[in-house]
Coordinates of C-alpha atoms and ligand atoms in Angstrom, one line a residue:
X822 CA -57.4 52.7 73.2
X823 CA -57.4 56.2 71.3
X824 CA -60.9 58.0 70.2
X825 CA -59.6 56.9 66.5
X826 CA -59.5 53.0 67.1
X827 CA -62.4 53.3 68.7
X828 CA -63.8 54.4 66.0
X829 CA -62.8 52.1 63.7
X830 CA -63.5 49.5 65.5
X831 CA -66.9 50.6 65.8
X832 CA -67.0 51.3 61.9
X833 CA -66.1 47.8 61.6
X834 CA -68.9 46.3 63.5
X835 CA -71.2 48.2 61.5
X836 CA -70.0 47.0 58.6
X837 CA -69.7 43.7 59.3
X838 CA -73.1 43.0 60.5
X839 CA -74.4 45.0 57.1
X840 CA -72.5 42.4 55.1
X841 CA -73.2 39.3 57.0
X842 CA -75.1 37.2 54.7
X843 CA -77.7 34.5 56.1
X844 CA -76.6 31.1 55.8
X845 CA -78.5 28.3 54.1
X846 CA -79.1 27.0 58.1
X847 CA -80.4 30.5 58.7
X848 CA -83.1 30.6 55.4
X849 CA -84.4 27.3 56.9
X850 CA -85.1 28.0 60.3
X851 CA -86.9 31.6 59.2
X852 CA -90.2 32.0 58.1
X853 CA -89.1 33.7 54.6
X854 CA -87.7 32.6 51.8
X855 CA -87.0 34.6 48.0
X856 CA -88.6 34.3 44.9
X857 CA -88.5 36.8 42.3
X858 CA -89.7 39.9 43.8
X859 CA -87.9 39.7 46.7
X860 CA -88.6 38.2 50.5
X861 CA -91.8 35.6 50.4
X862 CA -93.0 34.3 53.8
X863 CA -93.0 30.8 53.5
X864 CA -96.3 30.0 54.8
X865 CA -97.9 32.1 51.6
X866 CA -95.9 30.0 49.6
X867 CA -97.2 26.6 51.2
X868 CA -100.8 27.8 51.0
X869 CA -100.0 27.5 47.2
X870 CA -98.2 24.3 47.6
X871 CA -94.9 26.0 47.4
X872 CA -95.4 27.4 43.7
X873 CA -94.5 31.2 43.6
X874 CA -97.7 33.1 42.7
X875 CA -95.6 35.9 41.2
X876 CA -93.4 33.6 38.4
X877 CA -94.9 30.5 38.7
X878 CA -91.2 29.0 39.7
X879 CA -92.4 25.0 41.0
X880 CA -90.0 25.5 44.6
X881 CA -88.5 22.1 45.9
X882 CA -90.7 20.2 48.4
X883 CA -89.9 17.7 50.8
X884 CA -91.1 13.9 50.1
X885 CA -93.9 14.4 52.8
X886 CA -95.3 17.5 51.3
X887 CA -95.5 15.5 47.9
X888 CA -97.7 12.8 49.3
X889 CA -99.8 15.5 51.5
X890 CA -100.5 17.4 47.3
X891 CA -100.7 13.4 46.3
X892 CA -102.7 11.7 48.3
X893 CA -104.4 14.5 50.7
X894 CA -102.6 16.2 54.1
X895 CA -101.7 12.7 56.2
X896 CA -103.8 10.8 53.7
X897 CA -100.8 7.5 53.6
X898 CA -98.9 5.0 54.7
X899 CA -94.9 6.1 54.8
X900 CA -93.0 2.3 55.5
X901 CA -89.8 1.8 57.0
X902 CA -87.5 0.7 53.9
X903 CA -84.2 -1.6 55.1
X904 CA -80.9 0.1 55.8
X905 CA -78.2 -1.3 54.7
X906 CA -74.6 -1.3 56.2
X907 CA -73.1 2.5 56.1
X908 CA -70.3 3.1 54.2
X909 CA -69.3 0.2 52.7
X910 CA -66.0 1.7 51.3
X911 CA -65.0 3.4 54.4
X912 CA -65.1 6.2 52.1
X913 CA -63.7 10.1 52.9
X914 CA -62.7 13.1 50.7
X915 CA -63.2 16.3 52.4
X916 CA -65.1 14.8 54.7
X917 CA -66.2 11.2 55.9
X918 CA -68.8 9.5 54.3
X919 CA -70.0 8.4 57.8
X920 CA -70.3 12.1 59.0
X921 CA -72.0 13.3 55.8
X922 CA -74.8 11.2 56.6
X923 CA -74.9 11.7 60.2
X924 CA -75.1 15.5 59.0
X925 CA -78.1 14.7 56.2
X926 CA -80.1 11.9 59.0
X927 CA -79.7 14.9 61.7
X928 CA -81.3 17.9 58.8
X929 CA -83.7 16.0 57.2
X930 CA -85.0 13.7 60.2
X931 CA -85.0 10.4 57.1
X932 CA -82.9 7.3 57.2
X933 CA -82.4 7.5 53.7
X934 CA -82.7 10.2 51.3
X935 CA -86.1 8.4 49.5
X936 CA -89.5 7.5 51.4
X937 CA -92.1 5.0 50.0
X938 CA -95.5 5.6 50.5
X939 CA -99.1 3.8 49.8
X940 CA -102.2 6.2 49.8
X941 CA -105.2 6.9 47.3
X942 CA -106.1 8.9 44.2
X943 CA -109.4 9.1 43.2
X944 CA -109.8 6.0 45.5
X945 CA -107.2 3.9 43.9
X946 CA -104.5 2.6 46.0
X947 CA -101.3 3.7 44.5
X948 CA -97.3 3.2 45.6
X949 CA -95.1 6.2 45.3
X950 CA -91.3 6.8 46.3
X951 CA -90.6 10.4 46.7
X952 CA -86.2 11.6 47.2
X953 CA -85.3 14.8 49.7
X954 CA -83.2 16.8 48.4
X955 CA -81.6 17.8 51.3
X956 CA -80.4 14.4 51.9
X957 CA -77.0 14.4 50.2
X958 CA -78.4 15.9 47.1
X959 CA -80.9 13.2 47.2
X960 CA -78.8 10.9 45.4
X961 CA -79.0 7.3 44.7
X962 CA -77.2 4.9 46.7
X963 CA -78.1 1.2 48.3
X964 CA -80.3 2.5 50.9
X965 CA -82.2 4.2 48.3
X966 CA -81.6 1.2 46.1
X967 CA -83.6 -0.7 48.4
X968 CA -86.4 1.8 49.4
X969 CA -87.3 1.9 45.4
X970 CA -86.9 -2.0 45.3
X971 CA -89.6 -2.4 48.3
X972 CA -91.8 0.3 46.8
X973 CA -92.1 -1.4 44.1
X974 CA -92.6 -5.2 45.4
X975 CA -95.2 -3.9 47.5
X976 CA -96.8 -2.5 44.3
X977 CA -96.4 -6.0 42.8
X978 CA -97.8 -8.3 45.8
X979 CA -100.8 -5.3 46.1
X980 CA -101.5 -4.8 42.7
X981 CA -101.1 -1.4 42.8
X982 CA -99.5 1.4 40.2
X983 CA -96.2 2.6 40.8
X984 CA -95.6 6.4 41.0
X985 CA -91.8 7.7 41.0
X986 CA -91.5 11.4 41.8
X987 CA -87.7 11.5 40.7
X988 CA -85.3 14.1 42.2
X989 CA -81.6 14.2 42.4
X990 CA -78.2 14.7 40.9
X991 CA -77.7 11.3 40.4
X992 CA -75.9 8.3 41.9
X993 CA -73.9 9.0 44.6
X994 CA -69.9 8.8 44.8
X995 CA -69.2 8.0 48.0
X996 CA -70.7 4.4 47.3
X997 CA -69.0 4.4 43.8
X998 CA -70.1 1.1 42.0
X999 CA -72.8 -0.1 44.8
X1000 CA -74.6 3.0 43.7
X1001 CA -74.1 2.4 40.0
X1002 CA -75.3 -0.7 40.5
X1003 CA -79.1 0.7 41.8
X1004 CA -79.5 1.8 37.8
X1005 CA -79.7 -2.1 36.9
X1006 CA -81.6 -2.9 39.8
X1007 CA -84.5 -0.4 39.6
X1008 CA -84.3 -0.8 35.7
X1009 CA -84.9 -4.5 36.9
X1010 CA -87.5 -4.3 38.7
X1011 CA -89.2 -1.8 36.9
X1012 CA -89.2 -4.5 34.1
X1013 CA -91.2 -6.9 36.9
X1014 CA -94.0 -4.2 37.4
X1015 CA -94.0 -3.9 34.1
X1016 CA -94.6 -7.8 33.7
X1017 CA -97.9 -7.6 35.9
X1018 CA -99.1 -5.1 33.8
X1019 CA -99.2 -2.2 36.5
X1020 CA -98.3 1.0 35.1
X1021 CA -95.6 3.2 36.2
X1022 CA -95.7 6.8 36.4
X1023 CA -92.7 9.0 36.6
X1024 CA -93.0 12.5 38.1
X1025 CA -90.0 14.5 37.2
X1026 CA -89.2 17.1 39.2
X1027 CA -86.5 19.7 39.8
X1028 CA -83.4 18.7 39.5
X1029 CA -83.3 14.6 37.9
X1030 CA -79.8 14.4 36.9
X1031 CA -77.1 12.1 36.3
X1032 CA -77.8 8.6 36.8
X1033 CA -81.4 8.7 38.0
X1034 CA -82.1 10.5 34.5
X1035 CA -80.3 7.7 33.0
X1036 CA -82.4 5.0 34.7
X1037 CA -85.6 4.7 36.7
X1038 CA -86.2 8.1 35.8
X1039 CA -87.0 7.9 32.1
X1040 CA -88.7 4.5 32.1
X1041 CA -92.3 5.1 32.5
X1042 CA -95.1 4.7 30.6
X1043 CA -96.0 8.1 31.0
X1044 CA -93.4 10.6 32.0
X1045 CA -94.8 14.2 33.5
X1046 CA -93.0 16.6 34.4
X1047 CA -93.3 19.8 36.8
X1048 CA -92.8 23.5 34.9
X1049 CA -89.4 24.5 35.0
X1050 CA -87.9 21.8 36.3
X1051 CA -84.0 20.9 35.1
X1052 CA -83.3 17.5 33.5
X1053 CA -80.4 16.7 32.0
X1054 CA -77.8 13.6 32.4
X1055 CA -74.9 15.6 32.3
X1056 CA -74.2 19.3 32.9
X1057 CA -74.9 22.1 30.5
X1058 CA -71.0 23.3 30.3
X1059 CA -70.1 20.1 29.7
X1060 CA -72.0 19.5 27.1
X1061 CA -71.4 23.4 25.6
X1062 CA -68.0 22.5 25.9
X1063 CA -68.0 19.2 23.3
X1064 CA -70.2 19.8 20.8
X1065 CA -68.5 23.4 20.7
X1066 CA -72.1 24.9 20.4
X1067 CA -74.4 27.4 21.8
X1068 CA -77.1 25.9 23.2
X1069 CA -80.8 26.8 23.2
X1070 CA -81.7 29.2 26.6
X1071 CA -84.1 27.0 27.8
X1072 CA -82.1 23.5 27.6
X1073 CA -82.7 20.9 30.0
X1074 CA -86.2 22.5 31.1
X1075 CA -88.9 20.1 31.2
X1076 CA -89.9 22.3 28.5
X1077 CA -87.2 21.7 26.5
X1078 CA -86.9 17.8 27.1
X1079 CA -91.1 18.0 26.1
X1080 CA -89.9 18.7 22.7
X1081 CA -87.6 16.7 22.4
X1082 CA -89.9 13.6 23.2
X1083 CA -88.4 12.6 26.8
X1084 CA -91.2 13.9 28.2
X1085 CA -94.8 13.3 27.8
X1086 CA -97.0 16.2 29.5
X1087 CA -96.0 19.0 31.7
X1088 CA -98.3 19.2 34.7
X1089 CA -98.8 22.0 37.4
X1090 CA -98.6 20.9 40.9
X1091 CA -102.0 21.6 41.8
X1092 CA -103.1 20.3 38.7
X1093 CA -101.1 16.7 39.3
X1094 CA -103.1 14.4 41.3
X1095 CA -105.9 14.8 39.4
X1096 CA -103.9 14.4 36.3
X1097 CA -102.1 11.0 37.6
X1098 CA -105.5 9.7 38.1
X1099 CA -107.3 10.3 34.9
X1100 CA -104.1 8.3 33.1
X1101 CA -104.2 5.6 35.9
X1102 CA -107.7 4.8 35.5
X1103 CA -106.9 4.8 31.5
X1104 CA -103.8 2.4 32.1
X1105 CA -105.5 0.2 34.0
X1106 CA -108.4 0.5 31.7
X1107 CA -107.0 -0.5 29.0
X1108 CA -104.6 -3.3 30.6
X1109 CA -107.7 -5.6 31.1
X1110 CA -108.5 -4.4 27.7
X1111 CA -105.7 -5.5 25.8
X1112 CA -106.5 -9.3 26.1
X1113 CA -110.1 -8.9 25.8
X1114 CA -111.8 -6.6 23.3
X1115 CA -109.3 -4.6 20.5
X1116 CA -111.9 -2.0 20.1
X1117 CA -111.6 -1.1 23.9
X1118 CA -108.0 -0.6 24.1
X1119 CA -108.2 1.7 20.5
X1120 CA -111.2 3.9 22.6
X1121 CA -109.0 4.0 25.4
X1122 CA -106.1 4.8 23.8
X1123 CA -107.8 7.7 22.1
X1124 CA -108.6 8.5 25.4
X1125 CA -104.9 8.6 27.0
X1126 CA -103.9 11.0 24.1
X1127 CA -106.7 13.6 24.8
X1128 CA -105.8 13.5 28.4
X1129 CA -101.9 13.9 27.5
X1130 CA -102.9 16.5 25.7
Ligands
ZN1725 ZN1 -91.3 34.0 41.9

């Protein structure tokens, strides 16, 4: 080998350990992550529950980390939810279906990509389901089917209020019709809760898409929504490209969707449990209300709106 190669070869290293970008597995194990100005260590983001001092931007948490803002740090119950069968259709594209969730159960250390949880807000006890987005996108399929279904029969036989903080891109492929299916059977039993008069909150968070948008998603009786977060059903090129429009910069933000009526209030995150309480204790309020004294429920109702608002 010559001085030149040498050289080169040298040159090469140089350059190539410049341009070596960090991979997504390499942002999670550091202690940084970016915002807009730049590097941001993570734990002075989680000391303001992962919501960039700088622009406000509302980062993605994991399911735990929303009951720990919730319900208070360890403040809860997380139950086991059943698993169904994996891979009913023996599906695989790039990939098999089996080894994508091996992959997401290894990352995220979940079962499924949604936890249930009981705890307390202003010392009611309340039911939430919360989706990780690092599991497969957090989207919809049986197993998360069935976590939402047990979340919310254990809201009915406790007589508590249902709380869905909604995440995800919507229902997921590789179970084609079983996970179209889970938008019928939340909507279901949604419609049961609703039956026992327990309210049902929805917390929509960054990104609700697809499916879960069209479903369990946007059937609350009060829908909040974190600042900045994207909801839409289908994409905005999509849509761009058949109405043959330009659409409005800030489509699909919750802002937007706030206008438009799909949402009710948007809510910071340190702001939020105190927020879900007031309402609860108005719903539930004004449920006994309704079959007892008129004037109550009108008081009450005025009450709802000022806290809405
Ligand atoms: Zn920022």
């Amino acid at each position: 080998m010559n001085w030149i190669t040498k050289i080169i070869k040298a040159g090469e290293k140089i350059k190539s350990a410049i341009h070596k970008r960090a991979t997504k597995e390499d942002i999670a194990n550091s202690d940084w992550t970016s915002c807009c100005k730049g590097p941001i260590l993570k734990k002075d983001l989680e000391k303001n529950l992962w919501v960039c001092p700088d622009c406000n931007k509302h980062h993605r948490i994991k399911p735990k980390q929303r009951f720990d803002i919730l319900f208070g740090k360890n403040n809860y119950e997380i139950f086991k939810t059943p698993i169904p069968n994996d891979d009913p259709l023996n599906w695989t594209d790039s990939k098999s279906y089996k080894d994508r969730l091996k992959s997401a159960r290894k990352k995220t250390g979940l079962d499924c990509g949604m936890i249930v949880a009981c705890g307390k807000i202003n010392d009611l006890k309340v039911t939430a389901v919360a989706s990780d987005f690092d599991f497969l996108g957090a989207s919809m399929a049986s197993a998360e089917g069935e976590a939402f279904l047990y979340g919310i029969q254990y809201a009915i036989e406790n007589k508590t209020p249902f709380i869905c903080v909604s995440a995800g891109g919507g229902m997921r492929m590789m179970e084609s019709l079983i996970s179209l299916s889970q938008m019928t059977r939340t909507t279901l039993a949604i419609n049961e809760l609703k039956d026992q008069n327990l309210p049902y909150v929805v917390l929509i968070t960054d990104p609700t898409a697809g499916g879960i948008t069209a479903s369990y998603a946007m059937l609350g009786d009060i829908h909040i929504a974190e600042p900045g977060s994207l909801i839409a059903f289908a994409g905005k090129r999509v849509i761009q490209g058949t109405v043959k429009e330009e659409l409005p910069e800030n489509f699909q933000t919750s802002e937007y969707v706030k206008e438009t009526g799909f949402v009710d209030l948007i809510v910071e995150r340190k702001d939020i449990s105190e927020k879900i309480g007031s309402l609860l204790s108005i719903l539930l309020k004004r449920n006994s209300a309704i079959s007892t004294d008129e004037n109550e429920t009108t008081e009450n109702t005025r009450s709802l709106s000022k806290v809405a608002s």
